[in-house]
């Protein structure tokens, strides 16, 4: 089997598993989001602020991926919600099997929201469906405005772009307008939010986005079971 | 053939080509460095400042990799040195064949320094030898201090870590000491430089590092031909 054939086989197997996960989420009315960005764009800090703002009774869980270390799970566990680290070893992305395996001892009927934080990588995670309702790509103001053009696949496949670290805009040569324009060149219908996890600016919009999407996931579940 | 077998085959073929490139660089006394970092850590800006500071007669060339766009080659071409863009399509790293192909119409005897700027990715490029004398990993002060622990392979394989964007240290919750400590936990002998391409602080040390390594590459070539 050639390299391309093997890649196709791996992606096909992943797709089948991802559809099974998607169906399970749909049955339980769970919103699953897949957070993707370069290393250091602020996925984990945004998740910390998100969990901090959640109602303590919120039915939310987090799977967080990294090549090595349990650091992120430790950072996220302190908010009292179920969190698991997926250590991929050398693998540059999460796949549906890793997600399925790490979900095994959670009851899906206890969840409304599952957040998957992917490995820090703007390339490879875009090829692996995890059964999520939406991919969300983070871009920070300390990166270049042309990232959507250089990494089009992930910006095309993500429903939402979150522009992070806007508190640093005065100190960096970064045009938010240009970054948004580039994102919309790749993906005209993309939703875009801007925020700073450090100052809290824009976090309300993000929490509302999540709530609205959770509401839609619940509606879809009703429709399916009706 | 299984996925692992195909991966091994691909990496073996790459290794053979990389050794051939390494031998050619050695024959011509060329220093080849392979710059690796997350997207947005400042590889291209550092290269702009590097080329700007070079003597106009310097025998330097740049290969710059991206999934899409010729943006970086355009940014780098204005300094008058030979520059070529390697557009990988969807591929998440450069490999030795791409380098060999893009070198084809340059005369190696005209070069002393070849800089290869890899695709922005902290994971996959670490597996692909490009025949370089040294891998150099960039980490910016806007990323987390624990990146060396989360992405140990690339920090272990790089001879030098360049800590970029130190002008932003007053505005970000980043401890340079902790980042360096983490890098040395993964790779105790690692050299570390700190700089800001924006303010110019630390660029002298970087230029000296390159010169010193070029000098060593020339010495090695003499030894080989003697």
Short mmCIF file of C-alpha atoms in Angstrom, two decimals:
data_model
loop_
_atom_site.label_atom_id
_atom_site.label_comp_id
_atom_site.label_asym_id
_atom_site.label_seq_id
_atom_site.Cartn_x
_atom_site.Cartn_y
_atom_site.Cartn_z
CA UNK A 1 0.00 0.00 0.00
CA UNK A 2 1.34 3.44 -0.89
CA UNK A 3 1.61 6.34 1.51
CA UNK A 4 -1.43 8.04 -0.01
CA UNK A 5 -3.47 4.85 0.23
CA UNK A 6 -2.54 4.38 3.87
CA UNK A 7 -3.41 7.99 4.63
CA UNK A 8 -6.80 7.54 2.94
CA UNK A 9 -7.46 4.37 4.91
CA UNK A 10 -6.58 6.05 8.21
CA UNK A 11 -8.78 9.05 7.41
CA UNK A 12 -11.67 6.81 6.34
CA UNK A 13 -11.49 4.82 9.55
CA UNK A 14 -11.35 8.05 11.51
CA UNK A 15 -14.38 9.40 9.66
CA UNK A 16 -16.48 6.35 10.51
CA UNK A 17 -15.63 6.65 14.20
CA UNK A 18 -16.23 10.41 14.12
CA UNK A 19 -19.73 9.91 12.68
CA UNK A 20 -20.49 7.43 15.45
CA UNK A 21 -19.37 9.98 18.05
CA UNK A 22 -21.43 12.71 16.32
CA UNK A 23 -24.50 10.50 16.45
CA UNK A 24 -23.97 9.82 20.16
CA UNK A 25 -23.60 13.54 20.89
CA UNK A 26 -26.77 14.21 18.88
CA UNK A 27 -28.72 11.59 20.81
CA UNK A 28 -27.74 13.23 24.08
CA UNK A 29 -28.12 16.81 22.91
CA UNK A 30 -24.45 17.50 23.61
CA UNK A 31 -22.62 20.35 21.94
CA UNK A 32 -19.07 19.27 21.10
CA UNK A 33 -16.55 21.89 20.01
CA UNK A 34 -13.01 21.23 18.80
CA UNK A 35 -10.58 24.03 19.64
CA UNK A 36 -7.64 24.32 17.27
CA UNK A 37 -4.77 26.77 17.07
CA UNK A 38 -1.02 27.15 16.89
CA UNK A 39 0.84 26.41 20.12
CA UNK A 40 0.54 29.40 22.42
CA UNK A 41 -2.51 31.12 20.92
CA UNK A 42 -4.34 30.85 24.23
CA UNK A 43 -6.61 27.81 24.03
CA UNK A 44 -6.01 26.71 27.61
CA UNK A 45 -6.26 30.19 29.13
CA UNK A 46 -9.54 30.77 27.29
CA UNK A 47 -10.81 27.45 28.65
CA UNK A 48 -9.77 28.40 32.18
CA UNK A 49 -11.75 31.65 31.92
CA UNK A 50 -14.66 29.79 30.35
CA UNK A 51 -14.88 27.21 33.13
CA UNK A 52 -14.47 29.94 35.74
CA UNK A 53 -17.53 31.73 34.37
CA UNK A 54 -19.67 28.61 34.11
CA UNK A 55 -22.45 27.96 36.56
CA UNK A 56 -21.14 25.37 39.04
CA UNK A 57 -23.99 23.07 38.02
CA UNK A 58 -23.12 23.31 34.32
CA UNK A 59 -22.80 19.91 32.70
CA UNK A 60 -19.54 20.51 30.92
CA UNK A 61 -16.45 18.34 30.40
CA UNK A 62 -13.09 18.92 28.76
CA UNK A 63 -10.68 16.68 26.88
CA UNK A 64 -7.34 18.37 26.38
CA UNK A 65 -4.65 17.06 24.03
CA UNK A 66 -0.89 17.42 24.12
CA UNK A 67 2.11 15.45 22.92
CA UNK A 68 3.41 15.30 26.48
CA UNK A 69 2.58 16.48 30.01
CA UNK A 70 -0.61 16.63 32.04
CA UNK A 71 -0.13 20.38 32.54
CA UNK A 72 -3.31 21.52 30.83
CA UNK A 73 -5.55 19.01 32.60
CA UNK A 74 -4.08 20.18 35.91
CA UNK A 75 -4.75 23.81 35.01
CA UNK A 76 -8.33 23.02 34.02
CA UNK A 77 -9.23 20.55 36.77
CA UNK A 78 -9.32 23.21 39.49
CA UNK A 79 -12.75 24.45 38.39
CA UNK A 80 -14.42 21.22 39.49
CA UNK A 81 -15.64 19.98 36.10
CA UNK A 82 -14.55 16.63 34.64
CA UNK A 83 -11.30 17.05 32.70
CA UNK A 84 -9.08 14.47 31.05
CA UNK A 85 -5.70 14.83 29.40
CA UNK A 86 -5.06 13.00 26.15
CA UNK A 87 -1.31 12.49 25.84
CA UNK A 88 -0.68 11.65 22.20
CA UNK A 89 2.98 10.67 22.54
CA UNK A 90 4.43 11.99 19.31
CA UNK A 91 1.18 12.33 17.39
CA UNK A 92 0.54 15.81 16.02
CA UNK A 93 -3.27 15.81 16.28
CA UNK A 94 -6.17 14.18 18.12
CA UNK A 95 -8.19 11.55 16.31
CA UNK A 96 -11.65 10.17 16.89
CA UNK A 97 -10.36 6.97 18.50
CA UNK A 98 -8.46 8.92 21.18
CA UNK A 99 -11.60 10.90 21.94
CA UNK A 100 -13.78 7.79 22.08
CA UNK A 101 -11.32 6.03 24.38
CA UNK A 102 -11.09 8.95 26.81
CA UNK A 103 -14.86 9.37 26.89
CA UNK A 104 -15.34 5.73 27.86
CA UNK A 105 -15.87 6.21 31.59
CA UNK A 106 -17.98 9.36 31.39
CA UNK A 107 -21.75 9.12 31.05
CA UNK A 108 -22.77 11.17 28.04
CA UNK A 109 -26.26 11.64 29.51
CA UNK A 110 -24.63 13.78 32.21
CA UNK A 111 -23.19 16.28 29.70
CA UNK A 112 -24.45 19.28 27.76
CA UNK A 113 -21.10 20.56 26.52
CA UNK A 114 -17.92 18.73 25.61
CA UNK A 115 -14.91 20.88 24.79
CA UNK A 116 -12.01 19.19 23.04
CA UNK A 117 -8.77 21.15 23.08
CA UNK A 118 -6.65 19.83 20.24
CA UNK A 119 -2.86 19.58 20.08
CA UNK A 120 -1.30 22.97 19.30
CA UNK A 121 -0.96 22.71 15.53
CA UNK A 122 -2.62 24.68 12.71
CA UNK A 123 -2.16 21.95 10.11
CA UNK A 124 -2.76 18.31 10.99
CA UNK A 125 -5.84 18.62 13.27
CA UNK A 126 -7.80 20.04 10.34
CA UNK A 127 -7.80 16.61 8.65
CA UNK A 128 -9.23 14.67 11.61
CA UNK A 129 -12.94 14.91 12.30
CA UNK A 130 -13.62 14.26 15.98
CA UNK A 131 -17.40 14.17 15.60
CA UNK A 132 -17.61 17.76 16.81
CA UNK A 133 -20.48 20.11 15.97
CA UNK A 134 -18.03 22.88 15.24
CA UNK A 135 -14.34 23.44 14.85
CA UNK A 136 -13.17 26.70 16.39
CA UNK A 137 -9.86 28.21 15.34
CA UNK A 138 -7.98 30.62 17.58
CA UNK A 139 -5.63 33.24 16.16
CA UNK A 140 -3.71 35.53 18.48
CA UNK A 141 -2.74 39.12 17.82
CA UNK A 142 0.92 38.22 18.26
CA UNK A 143 0.85 36.00 15.16
CA UNK A 144 0.73 37.33 11.59
CA UNK A 145 -2.42 38.60 9.90
CA UNK A 146 -1.76 36.31 6.94
CA UNK A 147 -2.17 33.06 8.90
CA UNK A 148 -5.61 32.37 7.35
CA UNK A 149 -4.03 32.54 3.88
CA UNK A 150 -1.06 30.38 4.86
CA UNK A 151 -3.14 27.75 6.67
CA UNK A 152 -6.39 27.91 4.68
CA UNK A 153 -7.69 24.44 5.46
CA UNK A 154 -8.31 25.01 9.16
CA UNK A 155 -9.79 28.48 8.61
CA UNK A 156 -12.08 27.10 5.92
CA UNK A 157 -13.28 24.24 8.11
CA UNK A 158 -13.84 26.26 11.29
CA UNK A 159 -17.20 27.89 11.90
CA UNK A 160 -15.78 30.43 14.28
CA UNK A 161 -12.49 32.28 14.51
CA UNK A 162 -11.61 33.64 17.93
CA UNK A 163 -9.08 36.44 17.77
CA UNK A 164 -7.28 36.23 21.12
CA UNK A 165 -4.92 38.51 23.08
CA UNK A 166 -6.55 41.75 21.91
CA UNK A 167 -5.11 43.41 25.05
CA UNK A 168 -1.73 43.24 23.26
CA UNK A 169 -2.90 45.16 20.17
CA UNK A 170 -1.23 48.42 21.29
CA UNK A 171 2.15 46.68 21.49
CA UNK A 172 2.22 44.57 18.34
CA UNK A 173 2.23 45.43 14.62
CA UNK A 174 -1.02 43.56 13.98
CA UNK A 175 -4.12 44.77 12.14
CA UNK A 176 -7.23 42.99 13.40
CA UNK A 177 -9.11 44.29 10.36
CA UNK A 178 -6.63 42.73 7.96
CA UNK A 179 -6.67 39.41 9.85
CA UNK A 180 -10.47 39.31 9.67
CA UNK A 181 -10.42 40.25 6.00
CA UNK A 182 -7.99 37.40 5.30
CA UNK A 183 -10.12 34.95 7.28
CA UNK A 184 -13.18 35.94 5.23
CA UNK A 185 -11.25 35.59 1.98
CA UNK A 186 -10.76 31.93 2.88
CA UNK A 187 -14.17 31.48 4.50
CA UNK A 188 -16.70 34.23 3.74
CA UNK A 189 -19.37 32.97 6.18
CA UNK A 190 -17.02 32.57 9.12
CA UNK A 191 -18.13 33.97 12.44
CA UNK A 192 -15.49 36.00 14.23
CA UNK A 193 -15.15 36.97 17.88
CA UNK A 194 -12.43 39.10 19.45
CA UNK A 195 -11.41 38.77 23.06
CA UNK A 196 -8.76 38.95 25.71
CA UNK A 197 -8.70 36.17 28.28
CA UNK A 198 -6.39 38.34 30.38
CA UNK A 199 -8.60 41.45 30.67
CA UNK A 200 -11.91 39.66 30.13
CA UNK A 201 -12.87 41.90 27.20
CA UNK A 202 -15.08 40.00 24.76
CA UNK A 203 -15.59 36.98 27.02
CA UNK A 204 -19.32 37.70 27.33
CA UNK A 205 -19.70 37.31 23.57
CA UNK A 206 -17.86 34.02 23.67
CA UNK A 207 -20.01 32.64 26.50
CA UNK A 208 -23.13 33.71 24.58
CA UNK A 209 -21.89 31.98 21.44
CA UNK A 210 -21.43 28.75 23.41
CA UNK A 211 -24.88 29.06 25.00
CA UNK A 212 -26.57 29.71 21.71
CA UNK A 213 -24.88 26.72 20.13
CA UNK A 214 -25.79 24.52 23.12
CA UNK A 215 -29.37 25.58 22.68
CA UNK A 216 -29.24 24.55 19.02
CA UNK A 217 -27.72 21.17 19.94
CA UNK A 218 -30.61 20.55 22.36
CA UNK A 219 -33.14 21.46 19.66
CA UNK A 220 -31.49 19.08 17.24
CA UNK A 221 -31.65 16.26 19.82
CA UNK A 222 -35.39 16.84 20.29
CA UNK A 223 -35.91 16.75 16.56
CA UNK A 224 -33.99 13.48 16.29
CA UNK A 225 -35.90 11.76 19.11
CA UNK A 226 -39.30 13.06 17.92
CA UNK B 1 1.91 -2.30 4.44
CA UNK B 2 0.74 -0.89 7.76
CA UNK B 3 0.69 2.77 8.64
CA UNK B 4 3.79 2.41 10.84
CA UNK B 5 5.66 0.58 8.09
CA UNK B 6 4.79 3.27 5.54
CA UNK B 7 5.90 5.98 7.96
CA UNK B 8 9.19 4.17 8.52
CA UNK B 9 9.74 3.82 4.78
CA UNK B 10 9.03 7.51 4.18
CA UNK B 11 11.36 8.54 6.99
CA UNK B 12 14.11 6.18 5.76
CA UNK B 13 13.91 7.55 2.23
CA UNK B 14 14.00 11.07 3.64
CA UNK B 15 17.04 10.22 5.75
CA UNK B 16 19.00 8.95 2.75
CA UNK B 17 18.28 12.13 0.80
CA UNK B 18 19.09 14.28 3.82
CA UNK B 19 22.50 12.63 4.20
CA UNK B 20 23.21 13.33 0.52
CA UNK B 21 22.32 16.98 1.03
CA UNK B 22 24.46 17.11 4.18
CA UNK B 23 27.41 15.73 2.25
CA UNK B 24 26.96 18.31 -0.51
CA UNK B 25 26.82 21.15 2.01
CA UNK B 26 29.95 19.78 3.67
CA UNK B 27 31.83 19.64 0.36
CA UNK B 28 31.04 23.29 -0.28
CA UNK B 29 31.57 24.47 3.28
CA UNK B 30 27.97 25.64 3.51
CA UNK B 31 26.26 26.14 6.84
CA UNK B 32 22.63 25.02 6.59
CA UNK B 33 20.23 25.86 9.40
CA UNK B 34 16.63 24.71 9.70
CA UNK B 35 14.37 27.21 11.50
CA UNK B 36 11.39 25.65 13.24
CA UNK B 37 8.65 27.13 15.40
CA UNK B 38 4.93 27.43 15.92
CA UNK B 39 3.11 29.65 13.41
CA UNK B 40 3.64 33.27 14.38
CA UNK B 41 6.74 32.94 16.58
CA UNK B 42 8.65 35.31 14.34
CA UNK B 43 10.74 33.19 11.96
CA UNK B 44 10.19 35.41 8.94
CA UNK B 45 10.67 38.70 10.79
CA UNK B 46 13.93 37.41 12.27
CA UNK B 47 15.05 36.42 8.78
CA UNK B 48 14.17 39.87 7.42
CA UNK B 49 16.30 41.50 10.11
CA UNK B 50 19.08 38.97 9.50
CA UNK B 51 19.23 39.62 5.76
CA UNK B 52 19.05 43.37 6.37
CA UNK B 53 22.15 43.17 8.55
CA UNK B 54 24.12 40.96 6.16
CA UNK B 55 26.94 42.38 4.08
CA UNK B 56 25.58 42.87 0.56
CA UNK B 57 28.27 40.49 -0.71
CA UNK B 58 27.28 37.75 1.72
CA UNK B 59 26.73 34.43 -0.02
CA UNK B 60 23.43 33.57 1.64
CA UNK B 61 20.23 32.02 0.30
CA UNK B 62 16.86 31.24 1.84
CA UNK B 63 14.27 28.54 1.25
CA UNK B 64 11.01 29.33 3.01
CA UNK B 65 8.18 26.83 3.46
CA UNK B 66 4.45 27.34 3.80
CA UNK B 67 1.31 25.37 3.04
CA UNK B 68 0.10 28.18 0.81
CA UNK B 69 1.11 31.66 -0.41
CA UNK B 70 4.36 33.17 -1.62
CA UNK B 71 4.08 35.87 1.07
CA UNK B 72 7.28 35.02 2.92
CA UNK B 73 9.43 34.78 -0.19
CA UNK B 74 8.13 38.19 -1.22
CA UNK B 75 8.96 39.64 2.19
CA UNK B 76 12.46 38.17 2.06
CA UNK B 77 13.31 38.83 -1.59
CA UNK B 78 13.63 42.58 -1.13
CA UNK B 79 17.09 42.25 0.44
CA UNK B 80 18.61 41.10 -2.84
CA UNK B 81 19.66 37.58 -1.81
CA UNK B 82 18.33 34.47 -3.57
CA UNK B 83 15.06 33.36 -1.97
CA UNK B 84 12.65 30.61 -2.96
CA UNK B 85 9.25 29.72 -1.59
CA UNK B 86 8.43 26.06 -1.07
CA UNK B 87 4.64 25.72 -1.18
CA UNK B 88 3.87 22.34 0.37
CA UNK B 89 0.17 22.23 -0.54
CA UNK B 90 -1.29 20.55 2.51
CA UNK B 91 1.91 19.03 3.86
CA UNK B 92 2.70 20.00 7.43
CA UNK B 93 6.51 19.99 7.18
CA UNK B 94 9.36 20.32 4.70
CA UNK B 95 11.17 17.17 3.63
CA UNK B 96 14.59 16.61 2.08
CA UNK B 97 13.16 16.05 -1.40
CA UNK B 98 11.45 19.46 -1.42
CA UNK B 99 14.72 21.08 -0.39
CA UNK B 100 16.72 19.20 -3.01
CA UNK B 101 14.24 20.11 -5.73
CA UNK B 102 14.23 23.81 -4.87
CA UNK B 103 18.02 23.92 -4.69
CA UNK B 104 18.33 22.49 -8.20
CA UNK B 105 18.97 25.72 -10.07
CA UNK B 106 21.26 27.33 -7.50
CA UNK B 107 25.01 26.70 -7.57
CA UNK B 108 26.07 25.47 -4.15
CA UNK B 109 29.61 26.73 -4.77
CA UNK B 110 28.17 30.25 -4.66
CA UNK B 111 26.82 29.84 -1.11
CA UNK B 112 28.18 30.02 2.42
CA UNK B 113 24.88 30.00 4.29
CA UNK B 114 21.57 28.35 3.48
CA UNK B 115 18.66 29.16 5.75
CA UNK B 116 15.63 26.92 5.56
CA UNK B 117 12.51 28.31 7.18
CA UNK B 118 10.23 25.38 7.90
CA UNK B 119 6.42 25.31 7.89
CA UNK B 120 5.03 26.81 11.12
CA UNK B 121 4.57 23.67 13.19
CA UNK B 122 6.25 22.53 16.42
CA UNK B 123 5.57 18.84 15.83
CA UNK B 124 5.99 17.31 12.38
CA UNK B 125 9.13 19.14 11.15
CA UNK B 126 11.09 17.54 14.01
CA UNK B 127 10.86 14.13 12.29
CA UNK B 128 12.26 15.24 8.92
CA UNK B 129 16.00 15.72 8.59
CA UNK B 130 16.74 18.24 5.83
CA UNK B 131 20.50 17.67 5.89
CA UNK B 132 20.96 20.78 8.02
CA UNK B 133 23.93 21.36 10.32
CA UNK B 134 21.62 22.59 13.03
CA UNK B 135 17.96 22.82 13.82
CA UNK B 136 17.02 26.07 15.53
CA UNK B 137 13.77 26.33 17.45
CA UNK B 138 12.09 29.67 18.08
CA UNK B 139 9.86 30.26 21.08
CA UNK B 140 8.13 33.59 21.56
CA UNK B 141 7.33 35.29 24.85
CA UNK B 142 3.64 35.29 23.96
CA UNK B 143 3.50 31.48 24.06
CA UNK B 144 3.58 29.43 27.27
CA UNK B 145 6.76 28.68 29.21
CA UNK B 146 5.87 24.98 29.20
CA UNK B 147 6.17 24.56 25.42
CA UNK B 148 9.53 22.71 25.71
CA UNK B 149 7.86 20.14 27.97
CA UNK B 150 4.80 19.79 25.76
CA UNK B 151 6.79 19.54 22.50
CA UNK B 152 9.98 17.87 23.75
CA UNK B 153 11.11 16.33 20.47
CA UNK B 154 11.86 19.58 18.68
CA UNK B 155 13.51 21.14 21.74
CA UNK B 156 15.64 18.03 22.19
CA UNK B 157 16.75 17.99 18.55
CA UNK B 158 17.51 21.72 18.23
CA UNK B 159 20.98 22.98 19.07
CA UNK B 160 19.77 26.48 19.69
CA UNK B 161 16.60 27.97 21.12
CA UNK B 162 15.90 31.57 20.17
CA UNK B 163 13.52 33.26 22.57
CA UNK B 164 11.81 35.92 20.42
CA UNK B 165 9.63 38.99 21.11
CA UNK B 166 11.41 39.92 24.36
CA UNK B 167 10.14 43.50 23.81
CA UNK B 168 6.71 42.15 24.86
CA UNK B 169 7.92 40.78 28.22
CA UNK B 170 6.46 43.74 30.20
CA UNK B 171 2.99 43.04 28.78
CA UNK B 172 2.73 39.27 29.01
CA UNK B 173 2.65 36.83 31.94
CA UNK B 174 5.77 35.01 30.74
CA UNK B 175 8.87 34.08 32.73
CA UNK B 176 11.91 33.84 30.48
CA UNK B 177 13.77 32.08 33.29
CA UNK B 178 11.14 29.37 33.56
CA UNK B 179 11.05 28.90 29.78
CA UNK B 180 14.84 28.47 29.71
CA UNK B 181 14.73 26.11 32.67
CA UNK B 182 12.12 23.98 30.89
CA UNK B 183 14.17 23.96 27.68
CA UNK B 184 17.22 22.76 29.62
CA UNK B 185 15.18 20.06 31.37
CA UNK B 186 14.52 18.61 27.91
CA UNK B 187 17.94 19.43 26.47
CA UNK B 188 20.59 20.34 29.05
CA UNK B 189 23.26 21.36 26.49
CA UNK B 190 20.97 23.60 24.49
CA UNK B 191 22.26 27.02 23.56
CA UNK B 192 19.79 29.82 24.17
CA UNK B 193 19.61 33.34 22.74
CA UNK B 194 17.06 36.02 23.57
CA UNK B 195 16.13 38.76 21.15
CA UNK B 196 13.56 41.12 19.77
CA UNK B 197 13.42 41.49 16.00
CA UNK B 198 11.30 44.60 16.52
CA UNK B 199 13.67 46.58 18.75
CA UNK B 200 16.88 44.89 17.57
CA UNK B 201 17.87 43.85 21.09
CA UNK B 202 19.91 40.64 20.99
CA UNK B 203 20.30 40.60 17.20
CA UNK B 204 24.08 41.06 17.49
CA UNK B 205 24.34 37.81 19.45
CA UNK B 206 22.31 36.01 16.81
CA UNK B 207 24.47 37.33 13.95
CA UNK B 208 27.58 36.26 15.88
CA UNK B 209 26.16 32.79 16.43
CA UNK B 210 25.58 32.43 12.68
CA UNK B 211 29.08 33.70 11.86
CA UNK B 212 30.71 31.36 14.32
CA UNK B 213 28.82 28.40 12.93
CA UNK B 214 29.69 29.43 9.36
CA UNK B 215 33.31 29.51 10.37
CA UNK B 216 33.02 25.97 11.76
CA UNK B 217 31.34 24.77 8.56
CA UNK B 218 34.25 26.15 6.53
CA UNK B 219 36.77 24.42 8.80
CA UNK B 220 34.93 21.14 8.39
CA UNK B 221 35.00 21.50 4.60
CA UNK B 222 38.78 22.03 4.67
CA UNK B 223 39.20 18.98 6.85
CA UNK B 224 37.08 16.90 4.45
CA UNK B 225 38.96 18.02 1.34
CA UNK B 226 42.39 17.65 2.98
#
